Structure formats: structure tokens, C-alpha cells
mmCIF file with all atom_site columns, C-alpha atoms in Angstrom:
data_model
loop_
_atom_site.group_PDB
_atom_site.id
_atom_site.type_symbol
_atom_site.label_atom_id
_atom_site.label_alt_id
_atom_site.label_comp_id
_atom_site.label_asym_id
_atom_site.label_entity_id
_atom_site.label_seq_id
_atom_site.pdbx_PDB_ins_code
_atom_site.Cartn_x
_atom_site.Cartn_y
_atom_site.Cartn_z
_atom_site.occupancy
_atom_site.B_iso_or_equiv
_atom_site.pdbx_formal_charge
_atom_site.auth_seq_id
_atom_site.auth_comp_id
_atom_site.auth_asym_id
_atom_site.auth_atom_id
_atom_site.pdbx_PDB_model_num
ATOM 1   C CA . UNK A 1 1   ? -6.761  13.230  0.806   1.00 58.00 ? 1   UNK A CA 1
ATOM 2   C CA . UNK A 1 2   ? -5.990  13.483  -2.976  1.00 58.00 ? 2   UNK A CA 1
ATOM 3   C CA . UNK A 1 3   ? -6.756  17.416  -2.523  1.00 65.00 ? 3   UNK A CA 1
ATOM 4   C CA . UNK A 1 4   ? -4.233  18.210  0.053   1.00 67.00 ? 4   UNK A CA 1
ATOM 5   C CA . UNK A 1 5   ? -1.938  16.039  -2.217  1.00 69.00 ? 5   UNK A CA 1
ATOM 6   C CA . UNK A 1 6   ? -2.157  17.903  -5.346  1.00 72.00 ? 6   UNK A CA 1
ATOM 7   C CA . UNK A 1 7   ? -2.424  21.562  -3.366  1.00 73.00 ? 7   UNK A CA 1
ATOM 8   C CA . UNK A 1 8   ? 0.939   20.495  -2.070  1.00 73.00 ? 8   UNK A CA 1
ATOM 9   C CA . UNK A 1 9   ? 2.123   19.958  -5.230  1.00 74.00 ? 9   UNK A CA 1
ATOM 10  C CA . UNK A 1 10  ? 0.957   23.482  -6.278  1.00 78.00 ? 10  UNK A CA 1
ATOM 11  C CA . UNK A 1 11  ? 1.860   24.821  -3.049  1.00 78.00 ? 11  UNK A CA 1
ATOM 12  C CA . UNK A 1 12  ? 5.787   23.241  -4.205  1.00 76.00 ? 12  UNK A CA 1
ATOM 13  C CA . UNK A 1 13  ? 5.798   24.401  -8.069  1.00 76.00 ? 13  UNK A CA 1
ATOM 14  C CA . UNK A 1 14  ? 3.362   27.000  -8.408  1.00 80.00 ? 14  UNK A CA 1
ATOM 15  C CA . UNK A 1 15  ? 1.376   28.920  -5.902  1.00 80.00 ? 15  UNK A CA 1
ATOM 16  C CA . UNK A 1 16  ? 5.893   30.031  -4.268  1.00 79.00 ? 16  UNK A CA 1
ATOM 17  C CA . UNK A 1 17  ? 6.011   32.081  -7.906  1.00 82.00 ? 17  UNK A CA 1
ATOM 18  C CA . UNK A 1 18  ? 2.529   33.127  -8.097  1.00 83.00 ? 18  UNK A CA 1
ATOM 19  C CA . UNK A 1 19  ? 1.703   34.502  -4.889  1.00 84.00 ? 19  UNK A CA 1
ATOM 20  C CA . UNK A 1 20  ? 5.469   35.412  -3.653  1.00 85.00 ? 20  UNK A CA 1
ATOM 21  C CA . UNK A 1 21  ? 7.195   36.393  -6.119  1.00 85.00 ? 21  UNK A CA 1
ATOM 22  C CA . UNK A 1 22  ? 9.154   39.233  -4.966  1.00 86.00 ? 22  UNK A CA 1
ATOM 23  C CA . UNK A 1 23  ? 10.712  36.862  -2.090  1.00 86.00 ? 23  UNK A CA 1
ATOM 24  C CA . UNK A 1 24  ? 13.450  34.967  -1.917  1.00 85.00 ? 24  UNK A CA 1
ATOM 25  C CA . UNK A 1 25  ? 12.743  31.287  -3.795  1.00 84.00 ? 25  UNK A CA 1
ATOM 26  C CA . UNK A 1 26  ? 13.032  29.739  -0.705  1.00 83.00 ? 26  UNK A CA 1
ATOM 27  C CA . UNK A 1 27  ? 11.097  31.920  1.397   1.00 87.00 ? 27  UNK A CA 1
ATOM 28  C CA . UNK A 1 28  ? 8.447   31.959  -0.680  1.00 86.00 ? 28  UNK A CA 1
ATOM 29  C CA . UNK A 1 29  ? 7.930   28.757  -0.597  1.00 85.00 ? 29  UNK A CA 1
ATOM 30  C CA . UNK A 1 30  ? 8.019   28.485  3.184   1.00 86.00 ? 30  UNK A CA 1
ATOM 31  C CA . UNK A 1 31  ? 5.178   31.003  2.772   1.00 87.00 ? 31  UNK A CA 1
ATOM 32  C CA . UNK A 1 32  ? 3.425   28.704  0.294   1.00 86.00 ? 32  UNK A CA 1
ATOM 33  C CA . UNK A 1 33  ? 3.825   25.538  2.530   1.00 86.00 ? 33  UNK A CA 1
ATOM 34  C CA . UNK A 1 34  ? 2.837   27.737  5.714   1.00 86.00 ? 34  UNK A CA 1
ATOM 35  C CA . UNK A 1 35  ? -0.613  28.720  3.748   1.00 85.00 ? 35  UNK A CA 1
ATOM 36  C CA . UNK A 1 36  ? -0.882  24.845  2.608   1.00 83.00 ? 36  UNK A CA 1
ATOM 37  C CA . UNK A 1 37  ? 0.044   24.119  6.628   1.00 85.00 ? 37  UNK A CA 1
ATOM 38  C CA . UNK A 1 38  ? -3.455  26.147  7.445   1.00 84.00 ? 38  UNK A CA 1
ATOM 39  C CA . UNK A 1 39  ? -5.681  23.610  6.096   1.00 81.00 ? 39  UNK A CA 1
ATOM 40  C CA . UNK A 1 40  ? -4.408  20.779  8.008   1.00 84.00 ? 40  UNK A CA 1
ATOM 41  C CA . UNK A 1 41  ? -4.560  22.636  11.111  1.00 84.00 ? 41  UNK A CA 1
ATOM 42  C CA . UNK A 1 42  ? -8.398  23.294  10.573  1.00 83.00 ? 42  UNK A CA 1
ATOM 43  C CA . UNK A 1 43  ? -8.853  19.671  9.703   1.00 84.00 ? 43  UNK A CA 1
ATOM 44  C CA . UNK A 1 44  ? -9.993  18.929  13.493  1.00 86.00 ? 44  UNK A CA 1
ATOM 45  C CA . UNK A 1 45  ? -11.684 21.119  13.881  1.00 86.00 ? 45  UNK A CA 1
ATOM 46  C CA . UNK A 1 46  ? -14.415 19.733  11.418  1.00 84.00 ? 46  UNK A CA 1
ATOM 47  C CA . UNK A 1 47  ? -13.086 16.059  12.860  1.00 84.00 ? 47  UNK A CA 1
ATOM 48  C CA . UNK A 1 48  ? -14.212 17.135  15.785  1.00 85.00 ? 48  UNK A CA 1
ATOM 49  C CA . UNK A 1 49  ? -18.024 18.897  15.103  1.00 87.00 ? 49  UNK A CA 1
ATOM 50  C CA . UNK A 1 50  ? -18.512 16.052  12.890  1.00 86.00 ? 50  UNK A CA 1
ATOM 51  C CA . UNK A 1 51  ? -17.159 13.284  14.895  1.00 86.00 ? 51  UNK A CA 1
ATOM 52  C CA . UNK A 1 52  ? -19.345 14.579  17.968  1.00 85.00 ? 52  UNK A CA 1
ATOM 53  C CA . UNK A 1 53  ? -22.474 14.321  15.676  1.00 87.00 ? 53  UNK A CA 1
ATOM 54  C CA . UNK A 1 54  ? -21.463 11.301  13.906  1.00 85.00 ? 54  UNK A CA 1
ATOM 55  C CA . UNK A 1 55  ? -22.166 9.390   17.182  1.00 87.00 ? 55  UNK A CA 1
ATOM 56  C CA . UNK A 1 56  ? -24.799 10.617  18.289  1.00 87.00 ? 56  UNK A CA 1
ATOM 57  C CA . UNK A 1 57  ? -27.040 11.034  14.970  1.00 86.00 ? 57  UNK A CA 1
ATOM 58  C CA . UNK A 1 58  ? -25.421 8.257   12.858  1.00 84.00 ? 58  UNK A CA 1
ATOM 59  C CA . UNK A 1 59  ? -21.885 8.163   10.713  1.00 81.00 ? 59  UNK A CA 1
ATOM 60  C CA . UNK A 1 60  ? -24.075 7.474   7.263   1.00 85.00 ? 60  UNK A CA 1
ATOM 61  C CA . UNK A 1 61  ? -25.923 10.669  7.729   1.00 87.00 ? 61  UNK A CA 1
ATOM 62  C CA . UNK A 1 62  ? -22.786 12.526  8.310   1.00 87.00 ? 62  UNK A CA 1
ATOM 63  C CA . UNK A 1 63  ? -20.718 10.819  5.391   1.00 85.00 ? 63  UNK A CA 1
ATOM 64  C CA . UNK A 1 64  ? -23.787 12.334  3.306   1.00 88.00 ? 64  UNK A CA 1
ATOM 65  C CA . UNK A 1 65  ? -23.823 15.865  4.700   1.00 89.00 ? 65  UNK A CA 1
ATOM 66  C CA . UNK A 1 66  ? -19.780 16.260  3.872   1.00 85.00 ? 66  UNK A CA 1
ATOM 67  C CA . UNK A 1 67  ? -20.657 14.678  0.862   1.00 87.00 ? 67  UNK A CA 1
ATOM 68  C CA . UNK A 1 68  ? -22.975 17.148  -0.446  1.00 91.00 ? 68  UNK A CA 1
ATOM 69  C CA . UNK A 1 69  ? -20.966 20.020  1.378   1.00 87.00 ? 69  UNK A CA 1
ATOM 70  C CA . UNK A 1 70  ? -18.014 18.964  -1.065  1.00 81.00 ? 70  UNK A CA 1
ATOM 71  C CA . UNK A 1 71  ? -19.685 18.831  -4.135  1.00 84.00 ? 71  UNK A CA 1
ATOM 72  C CA . UNK A 1 72  ? -21.612 22.672  -3.682  1.00 87.00 ? 72  UNK A CA 1
ATOM 73  C CA . UNK A 1 73  ? -17.862 23.209  -3.262  1.00 79.00 ? 73  UNK A CA 1
ATOM 74  C CA . UNK A 1 74  ? -16.854 22.157  -6.223  1.00 76.00 ? 74  UNK A CA 1
ATOM 75  C CA . UNK A 1 75  ? -19.642 22.730  -8.136  1.00 82.00 ? 75  UNK A CA 1
ATOM 76  C CA . UNK A 1 76  ? -18.988 26.687  -6.597  1.00 80.00 ? 76  UNK A CA 1
ATOM 77  C CA . UNK A 1 77  ? -15.288 26.872  -7.529  1.00 68.00 ? 77  UNK A CA 1
ATOM 78  C CA . UNK A 1 78  ? -15.587 24.822  -10.756 1.00 59.00 ? 78  UNK A CA 1
ATOM 79  C CA . UNK A 1 79  ? -12.230 25.348  -12.892 1.00 54.00 ? 79  UNK A CA 1
ATOM 80  C CA . UNK A 1 80  ? -14.748 26.577  -15.608 1.00 48.00 ? 80  UNK A CA 1
ATOM 81  C CA . UNK A 1 81  ? -15.396 29.771  -13.649 1.00 47.00 ? 81  UNK A CA 1
ATOM 82  C CA . UNK A 1 82  ? -11.435 29.842  -13.412 1.00 47.00 ? 82  UNK A CA 1
ATOM 83  C CA . UNK A 1 83  ? -8.777  31.276  -16.008 1.00 49.00 ? 83  UNK A CA 1
ATOM 84  C CA . UNK A 1 84  ? -5.915  30.964  -15.291 1.00 47.00 ? 84  UNK A CA 1
ATOM 85  C CA . UNK A 1 85  ? -3.517  33.796  -15.714 1.00 48.00 ? 85  UNK A CA 1
ATOM 86  C CA . UNK A 1 86  ? -0.838  33.951  -18.247 1.00 48.00 ? 86  UNK A CA 1
ATOM 87  C CA . UNK A 1 87  ? 1.750   34.143  -15.575 1.00 47.00 ? 87  UNK A CA 1
ATOM 88  C CA . UNK A 1 88  ? -0.130  30.813  -13.905 1.00 45.00 ? 88  UNK A CA 1
ATOM 89  C CA . UNK A 1 89  ? -0.244  29.608  -16.991 1.00 47.00 ? 89  UNK A CA 1
ATOM 90  C CA . UNK A 1 90  ? 4.030   29.876  -17.984 1.00 46.00 ? 90  UNK A CA 1
ATOM 91  C CA . UNK A 1 91  ? 4.597   28.722  -13.994 1.00 47.00 ? 91  UNK A CA 1
ATOM 92  C CA . UNK A 1 92  ? 2.681   25.380  -14.323 1.00 44.00 ? 92  UNK A CA 1
ATOM 93  C CA . UNK A 1 93  ? 4.004   24.481  -18.172 1.00 46.00 ? 93  UNK A CA 1
ATOM 94  C CA . UNK A 1 94  ? 7.792   25.085  -16.729 1.00 44.00 ? 94  UNK A CA 1
ATOM 95  C CA . UNK A 1 95  ? 7.268   23.257  -13.930 1.00 44.00 ? 95  UNK A CA 1
ATOM 96  C CA . UNK A 1 96  ? 5.364   19.985  -15.316 1.00 42.00 ? 96  UNK A CA 1
ATOM 97  C CA . UNK A 1 97  ? 8.729   17.633  -15.075 1.00 40.00 ? 97  UNK A CA 1
ATOM 98  C CA . UNK A 1 98  ? 9.752   18.932  -11.670 1.00 40.00 ? 98  UNK A CA 1
ATOM 99  C CA . UNK A 1 99  ? 5.626   18.018  -11.219 1.00 41.00 ? 99  UNK A CA 1
ATOM 100 C CA . UNK A 1 100 ? 6.544   14.585  -11.441 1.00 43.00 ? 100 UNK A CA 1
ATOM 101 C CA . UNK A 1 101 ? 9.183   14.668  -9.276  1.00 42.00 ? 101 UNK A CA 1
ATOM 102 C CA . UNK A 1 102 ? 7.285   16.244  -6.588  1.00 41.00 ? 102 UNK A CA 1
ATOM 103 C CA . UNK A 1 103 ? 5.071   13.038  -6.255  1.00 41.00 ? 103 UNK A CA 1
ATOM 104 C CA . UNK A 1 104 ? 8.139   10.806  -5.566  1.00 39.00 ? 104 UNK A CA 1
ATOM 105 C CA . UNK A 1 105 ? 8.511   12.590  -1.740  1.00 42.00 ? 105 UNK A CA 1
ATOM 106 C CA . UNK A 1 106 ? 5.954   10.042  -0.005  1.00 44.00 ? 106 UNK A CA 1
ATOM 107 C CA . UNK A 1 107 ? 8.613   7.201   -0.606  1.00 44.00 ? 107 UNK A CA 1
ATOM 108 C CA . UNK A 1 108 ? 11.568  8.046   0.492   1.00 42.00 ? 108 UNK A CA 1
ATOM 109 C CA . UNK A 1 109 ? 14.859  6.489   -0.963  1.00 44.00 ? 109 UNK A CA 1
ATOM 110 C CA . UNK A 1 110 ? 13.918  4.828   -3.903  1.00 46.00 ? 110 UNK A CA 1
ATOM 111 C CA . UNK A 1 111 ? 11.267  7.266   -5.265  1.00 48.00 ? 111 UNK A CA 1
ATOM 112 C CA . UNK A 1 112 ? 14.391  10.356  -4.682  1.00 48.00 ? 112 UNK A CA 1
ATOM 113 C CA . UNK A 1 113 ? 17.282  8.610   -5.886  1.00 50.00 ? 113 UNK A CA 1
ATOM 114 C CA . UNK A 1 114 ? 14.895  7.659   -9.032  1.00 50.00 ? 114 UNK A CA 1
ATOM 115 C CA . UNK A 1 115 ? 13.743  11.504  -9.018  1.00 52.00 ? 115 UNK A CA 1
ATOM 116 C CA . UNK A 1 116 ? 17.990  12.285  -9.740  1.00 56.00 ? 116 UNK A CA 1
ATOM 117 C CA . UNK A 1 117 ? 18.386  10.875  -12.605 1.00 58.00 ? 117 UNK A CA 1
ATOM 118 C CA . UNK A 1 118 ? 16.080  12.261  -14.983 1.00 65.00 ? 118 UNK A CA 1
ATOM 119 C CA . UNK A 1 119 ? 15.022  9.039   -15.926 1.00 68.00 ? 119 UNK A CA 1
ATOM 120 C CA . UNK A 1 120 ? 11.026  9.040   -16.723 1.00 72.00 ? 120 UNK A CA 1
ATOM 121 C CA . UNK A 1 121 ? 11.023  5.543   -16.610 1.00 76.00 ? 121 UNK A CA 1
ATOM 122 C CA . UNK A 1 122 ? 12.602  5.610   -13.605 1.00 75.00 ? 122 UNK A CA 1
ATOM 123 C CA . UNK A 1 123 ? 10.872  7.946   -12.096 1.00 71.00 ? 123 UNK A CA 1
ATOM 124 C CA . UNK A 1 124 ? 7.021   6.658   -12.909 1.00 75.00 ? 124 UNK A CA 1
ATOM 125 C CA . UNK A 1 125 ? 8.136   2.700   -11.934 1.00 78.00 ? 125 UNK A CA 1
ATOM 126 C CA . UNK A 1 126 ? 8.547   4.804   -8.334  1.00 73.00 ? 126 UNK A CA 1
ATOM 127 C CA . UNK A 1 127 ? 5.540   6.890   -8.362  1.00 72.00 ? 127 UNK A CA 1
ATOM 128 C CA . UNK A 1 128 ? 3.340   3.289   -9.342  1.00 77.00 ? 128 UNK A CA 1
ATOM 129 C CA . UNK A 1 129 ? 5.813   1.172   -6.849  1.00 77.00 ? 129 UNK A CA 1
ATOM 130 C CA . UNK A 1 130 ? 4.740   4.388   -4.362  1.00 73.00 ? 130 UNK A CA 1
ATOM 131 C CA . UNK A 1 131 ? 0.922   4.709   -4.981  1.00 72.00 ? 131 UNK A CA 1
ATOM 132 C CA . UNK A 1 132 ? -0.061  1.276   -6.207  1.00 77.00 ? 132 UNK A CA 1
ATOM 133 C CA . UNK A 1 133 ? 1.864   -0.580  -4.068  1.00 79.00 ? 133 UNK A CA 1
ATOM 134 C CA . UNK A 1 134 ? 3.224   0.673   -0.962  1.00 77.00 ? 134 UNK A CA 1
ATOM 135 C CA . UNK A 1 135 ? 0.565   4.103   -0.657  1.00 76.00 ? 135 UNK A CA 1
ATOM 136 C CA . UNK A 1 136 ? -2.626  0.948   -1.409  1.00 79.00 ? 136 UNK A CA 1
ATOM 137 C CA . UNK A 1 137 ? -0.812  -1.133  1.171   1.00 81.00 ? 137 UNK A CA 1
ATOM 138 C CA . UNK A 1 138 ? -0.410  1.459   4.106   1.00 79.00 ? 138 UNK A CA 1
ATOM 139 C CA . UNK A 1 139 ? -4.789  2.045   3.488   1.00 79.00 ? 139 UNK A CA 1
ATOM 140 C CA . UNK A 1 140 ? -5.888  -0.285  2.947   1.00 80.00 ? 140 UNK A CA 1
ATOM 141 C CA . UNK A 1 141 ? -5.835  -2.000  6.769   1.00 82.00 ? 141 UNK A CA 1
ATOM 142 C CA . UNK A 1 142 ? -6.038  1.594   8.186   1.00 82.00 ? 142 UNK A CA 1
ATOM 143 C CA . UNK A 1 143 ? -9.759  2.254   8.207   1.00 80.00 ? 143 UNK A CA 1
ATOM 144 C CA . UNK A 1 144 ? -10.028 -0.693  10.669  1.00 81.00 ? 144 UNK A CA 1
ATOM 145 C CA . UNK A 1 145 ? -7.030  -0.125  12.395  1.00 84.00 ? 145 UNK A CA 1
ATOM 146 C CA . UNK A 1 146 ? -8.052  3.108   13.446  1.00 84.00 ? 146 UNK A CA 1
ATOM 147 C CA . UNK A 1 147 ? -11.734 2.099   14.076  1.00 81.00 ? 147 UNK A CA 1
ATOM 148 C CA . UNK A 1 148 ? -10.402 -0.790  16.298  1.00 83.00 ? 148 UNK A CA 1
ATOM 149 C CA . UNK A 1 149 ? -8.967  1.728   18.812  1.00 83.00 ? 149 UNK A CA 1
ATOM 150 C CA . UNK A 1 150 ? -12.325 2.836   19.782  1.00 84.00 ? 150 UNK A CA 1
ATOM 151 C CA . UNK A 1 151 ? -15.439 1.999   21.020  1.00 82.00 ? 151 UNK A CA 1
ATOM 152 C CA . UNK A 1 152 ? -18.373 2.381   19.115  1.00 80.00 ? 152 UNK A CA 1
ATOM 153 C CA . UNK A 1 153 ? -20.136 5.394   21.485  1.00 85.00 ? 153 UNK A CA 1
ATOM 154 C CA . UNK A 1 154 ? -17.417 7.437   20.497  1.00 86.00 ? 154 UNK A CA 1
ATOM 155 C CA . UNK A 1 155 ? -15.568 6.032   17.408  1.00 86.00 ? 155 UNK A CA 1
ATOM 156 C CA . UNK A 1 156 ? -16.076 8.370   15.046  1.00 84.00 ? 156 UNK A CA 1
ATOM 157 C CA . UNK A 1 157 ? -15.076 11.064  17.013  1.00 86.00 ? 157 UNK A CA 1
ATOM 158 C CA . UNK A 1 158 ? -11.722 9.136   17.761  1.00 85.00 ? 158 UNK A CA 1
ATOM 159 C CA . UNK A 1 159 ? -10.910 8.352   14.637  1.00 87.00 ? 159 UNK A CA 1
ATOM 160 C CA . UNK A 1 160 ? -11.818 11.965  13.364  1.00 86.00 ? 160 UNK A CA 1
ATOM 161 C CA . UNK A 1 161 ? -9.860  13.428  15.941  1.00 85.00 ? 161 UNK A CA 1
ATOM 162 C CA . UNK A 1 162 ? -6.880  10.701  16.322  1.00 84.00 ? 162 UNK A CA 1
ATOM 163 C CA . UNK A 1 163 ? -6.194  11.156  12.286  1.00 84.00 ? 163 UNK A CA 1
ATOM 164 C CA . UNK A 1 164 ? -6.309  14.834  11.638  1.00 85.00 ? 164 UNK A CA 1
ATOM 165 C CA . UNK A 1 165 ? -4.449  16.013  14.954  1.00 87.00 ? 165 UNK A CA 1
ATOM 166 C CA . UNK A 1 166 ? -1.757  13.261  13.555  1.00 84.00 ? 166 UNK A CA 1
ATOM 167 C CA . UNK A 1 167 ? -1.803  15.116  10.315  1.00 83.00 ? 167 UNK A CA 1
ATOM 168 C CA . UNK A 1 168 ? -1.206  18.446  11.731  1.00 85.00 ? 168 UNK A CA 1
ATOM 169 C CA . UNK A 1 169 ? 2.631   16.972  12.455  1.00 82.00 ? 169 UNK A CA 1
ATOM 170 C CA . UNK A 1 170 ? 3.219   14.993  9.521   1.00 79.00 ? 170 UNK A CA 1
ATOM 171 C CA . UNK A 1 171 ? 1.076   16.696  6.657   1.00 81.00 ? 171 UNK A CA 1
ATOM 172 C CA . UNK A 1 172 ? 1.616   20.847  7.814   1.00 84.00 ? 172 UNK A CA 1
ATOM 173 C CA . UNK A 1 173 ? 5.056   20.922  8.705   1.00 86.00 ? 173 UNK A CA 1
ATOM 174 C CA . UNK A 1 174 ? 6.922   17.610  6.823   1.00 87.00 ? 174 UNK A CA 1
ATOM 175 C CA . UNK A 1 175 ? 6.935   20.213  3.986   1.00 86.00 ? 175 UNK A CA 1
ATOM 176 C CA . UNK A 1 176 ? 8.370   22.856  6.089   1.00 88.00 ? 176 UNK A CA 1
ATOM 177 C CA . UNK A 1 177 ? 11.376  20.749  7.341   1.00 90.00 ? 177 UNK A CA 1
ATOM 178 C CA . UNK A 1 178 ? 11.963  19.565  4.015   1.00 88.00 ? 178 UNK A CA 1
ATOM 179 C CA . UNK A 1 179 ? 12.611  22.789  2.949   1.00 87.00 ? 179 UNK A CA 1
ATOM 180 C CA . UNK A 1 180 ? 14.887  23.652  5.592   1.00 89.00 ? 180 UNK A CA 1
ATOM 181 C CA . UNK A 1 181 ? 16.680  20.163  5.078   1.00 90.00 ? 181 UNK A CA 1
ATOM 182 C CA . UNK A 1 182 ? 16.776  21.070  1.444   1.00 87.00 ? 182 UNK A CA 1
ATOM 183 C CA . UNK A 1 183 ? 18.197  24.157  1.565   1.00 87.00 ? 183 UNK A CA 1
ATOM 184 C CA . UNK A 1 184 ? 20.784  23.406  4.452   1.00 89.00 ? 184 UNK A CA 1
ATOM 185 C CA . UNK A 1 185 ? 22.208  20.511  2.784   1.00 90.00 ? 185 UNK A CA 1
ATOM 186 C CA . UNK A 1 186 ? 21.494  21.463  -1.020  1.00 85.00 ? 186 UNK A CA 1
ATOM 187 C CA . UNK A 1 187 ? 21.999  19.547  -3.632  1.00 84.00 ? 187 UNK A CA 1
ATOM 188 C CA . UNK A 1 188 ? 22.080  16.642  -0.968  1.00 86.00 ? 188 UNK A CA 1
ATOM 189 C CA . UNK A 1 189 ? 18.510  14.642  -0.374  1.00 83.00 ? 189 UNK A CA 1
ATOM 190 C CA . UNK A 1 190 ? 19.350  12.261  1.868   1.00 89.00 ? 190 UNK A CA 1
ATOM 191 C CA . UNK A 1 191 ? 18.643  14.525  4.919   1.00 90.00 ? 191 UNK A CA 1
ATOM 192 C CA . UNK A 1 192 ? 15.253  14.466  3.805   1.00 88.00 ? 192 UNK A CA 1
ATOM 193 C CA . UNK A 1 193 ? 15.249  10.427  3.122   1.00 87.00 ? 193 UNK A CA 1
ATOM 194 C CA . UNK A 1 194 ? 16.258  9.911   6.856   1.00 91.00 ? 194 UNK A CA 1
ATOM 195 C CA . UNK A 1 195 ? 13.549  12.126  7.640   1.00 90.00 ? 195 UNK A CA 1
ATOM 196 C CA . UNK A 1 196 ? 10.925  9.892   6.556   1.00 87.00 ? 196 UNK A CA 1
ATOM 197 C CA . UNK A 1 197 ? 12.824  6.963   7.579   1.00 90.00 ? 197 UNK A CA 1
ATOM 198 C CA . UNK A 1 198 ? 12.508  8.418   10.826  1.00 91.00 ? 198 UNK A CA 1
ATOM 199 C CA . UNK A 1 199 ? 8.615   9.080   10.501  1.00 87.00 ? 199 UNK A CA 1
ATOM 200 C CA . UNK A 1 200 ? 8.454   5.766   8.745   1.00 86.00 ? 200 UNK A CA 1
ATOM 201 C CA . UNK A 1 201 ? 10.163  3.906   12.182  1.00 92.00 ? 201 UNK A CA 1
ATOM 202 C CA . UNK A 1 202 ? 8.055   6.458   14.617  1.00 89.00 ? 202 UNK A CA 1
ATOM 203 C CA . UNK A 1 203 ? 5.371   4.709   13.120  1.00 85.00 ? 203 UNK A CA 1
ATOM 204 C CA . UNK A 1 204 ? 6.321   1.131   12.785  1.00 88.00 ? 204 UNK A CA 1
ATOM 205 C CA . UNK A 1 205 ? 7.153   1.768   16.799  1.00 92.00 ? 205 UNK A CA 1
ATOM 206 C CA . UNK A 1 206 ? 3.128   2.892   17.785  1.00 86.00 ? 206 UNK A CA 1
ATOM 207 C CA . UNK A 1 207 ? 1.372   0.295   15.523  1.00 84.00 ? 207 UNK A CA 1
ATOM 208 C CA . UNK A 1 208 ? 4.053   -2.349  17.201  1.00 87.00 ? 208 UNK A CA 1
ATOM 209 C CA . UNK A 1 209 ? 2.150   -0.878  20.460  1.00 86.00 ? 209 UNK A CA 1
ATOM 210 C CA . UNK A 1 210 ? -1.515  -0.510  19.601  1.00 81.00 ? 210 UNK A CA 1
ATOM 211 C CA . UNK A 1 211 ? -3.708  -2.930  21.513  1.00 76.00 ? 211 UNK A CA 1
ATOM 212 C CA . UNK A 1 212 ? -4.906  -5.722  19.227  1.00 74.00 ? 212 UNK A CA 1
ATOM 213 C CA . UNK A 1 213 ? -8.556  -6.626  19.708  1.00 72.00 ? 213 UNK A CA 1
ATOM 214 C CA . UNK A 1 214 ? -9.171  -9.408  17.105  1.00 70.00 ? 214 UNK A CA 1
ATOM 215 C CA . UNK A 1 215 ? -9.681  -11.503 20.165  1.00 69.00 ? 215 UNK A CA 1
ATOM 216 C CA . UNK A 1 216 ? -11.749 -9.395  22.048  1.00 66.00 ? 216 UNK A CA 1
ATOM 217 C CA . UNK A 1 217 ? -15.546 -10.549 22.528  1.00 55.00 ? 217 UNK A CA 1
#
């Protein structure tokens, strides 16, 4: 998850200027986010393959294999072998302040208003509350909640496909929609907050109607 958070931040602040400098800034940002969205589109494929074999030969084996693959990929592309260009350093250095604001997009109204105040203290408070409290409260029960929705014979496949198919709509499309709303209602940010609140309400309704298995034998 962290890699997608970082890539999303880089897509908003750096990749649009680094890889699409000749385009209109809004178009460049949309292209950067479209490229970022491809990663979410590819995720269900990995979930399908590893979920299938995880249910057949063991989840622990697949966990070891995926960790090995990620470790090998990280070693091959480690930062020491990649020296950023002067343009990259200039862009990333100039956007350090906004980099902090980008993390605030996860927690709707309080964070948006904290970012607009341009007060670093309020921004950091919003980040801590958003990640350490809100995000942690969601991720804590999430694994067990998803797991109990599926039987043991298809649990790996069910969780992998369900989670990653949903991420296409939430993770891949949300940045594109947010850019469209920001462009249409600039400089107002409330439409993005309303959009995020709508997504949260959909989640609440879905959780409410999800089957409870606690009392089942």
C-alpha cells in the first residue's frame, strides 16, 4: 500500500512535470494519474494468479514468494543506481511543501481545511490524526473482516480479487475525478470533500449489509 501512496504523491507533484512538461498542467497531471492508474488495473491479475495458487498449495508459500519477488525487484531498482536529473531535483525540491499537503487528501474535510490554512502545525496534526487514528482504525479489523466473508477453500482468491477489483474504482479513478473536480470548481476544494464523503458513505452502507459470521459455528 505504501508504494502506491508514494507513487500517487509523485504523480501529483513530480511525474506530471517530469514526463509531460509540454502539456497543459492539468492535462499533464491527468496523464500522470492515468499512468498511475495502470498499476491498479494490473493488481487483480496478480490477485487472481497468487490467490488461486494460495488456495491450492498454501498461503504462506505464496507470501514467501511474493516477498521474494518484491525484494528482488527492489534490489534491482534500488535508489543508489538511479541518480535523479537536475530537473527532477528542482521539481521535487520546489514541491516539498505541497508534498505534505498531498498526504492530507486521505481524510476529507479536516485535512483539506488544514492544508488551505498553510499552517504546518495544523497540517502535521491532520496527518497524524488521519494516518495514526483514522487509517489505523480502518486497517486494524480490515484483514479479519475480509477473510470471514469467504470460505476457507477460496479465501485467498476471494479476498485478493475483491480487494484489488475495488481498488480500481477507488485508487485508480479517484485521483482523476479529484483533478476534474478541482479544475471545474477551482479554487474551491469542497467538491473533493463531498466526493470523498460519498465514497465513505458507500463503504458504511456496504459494511452494514455485509454478512456477520461471528455467531456461525
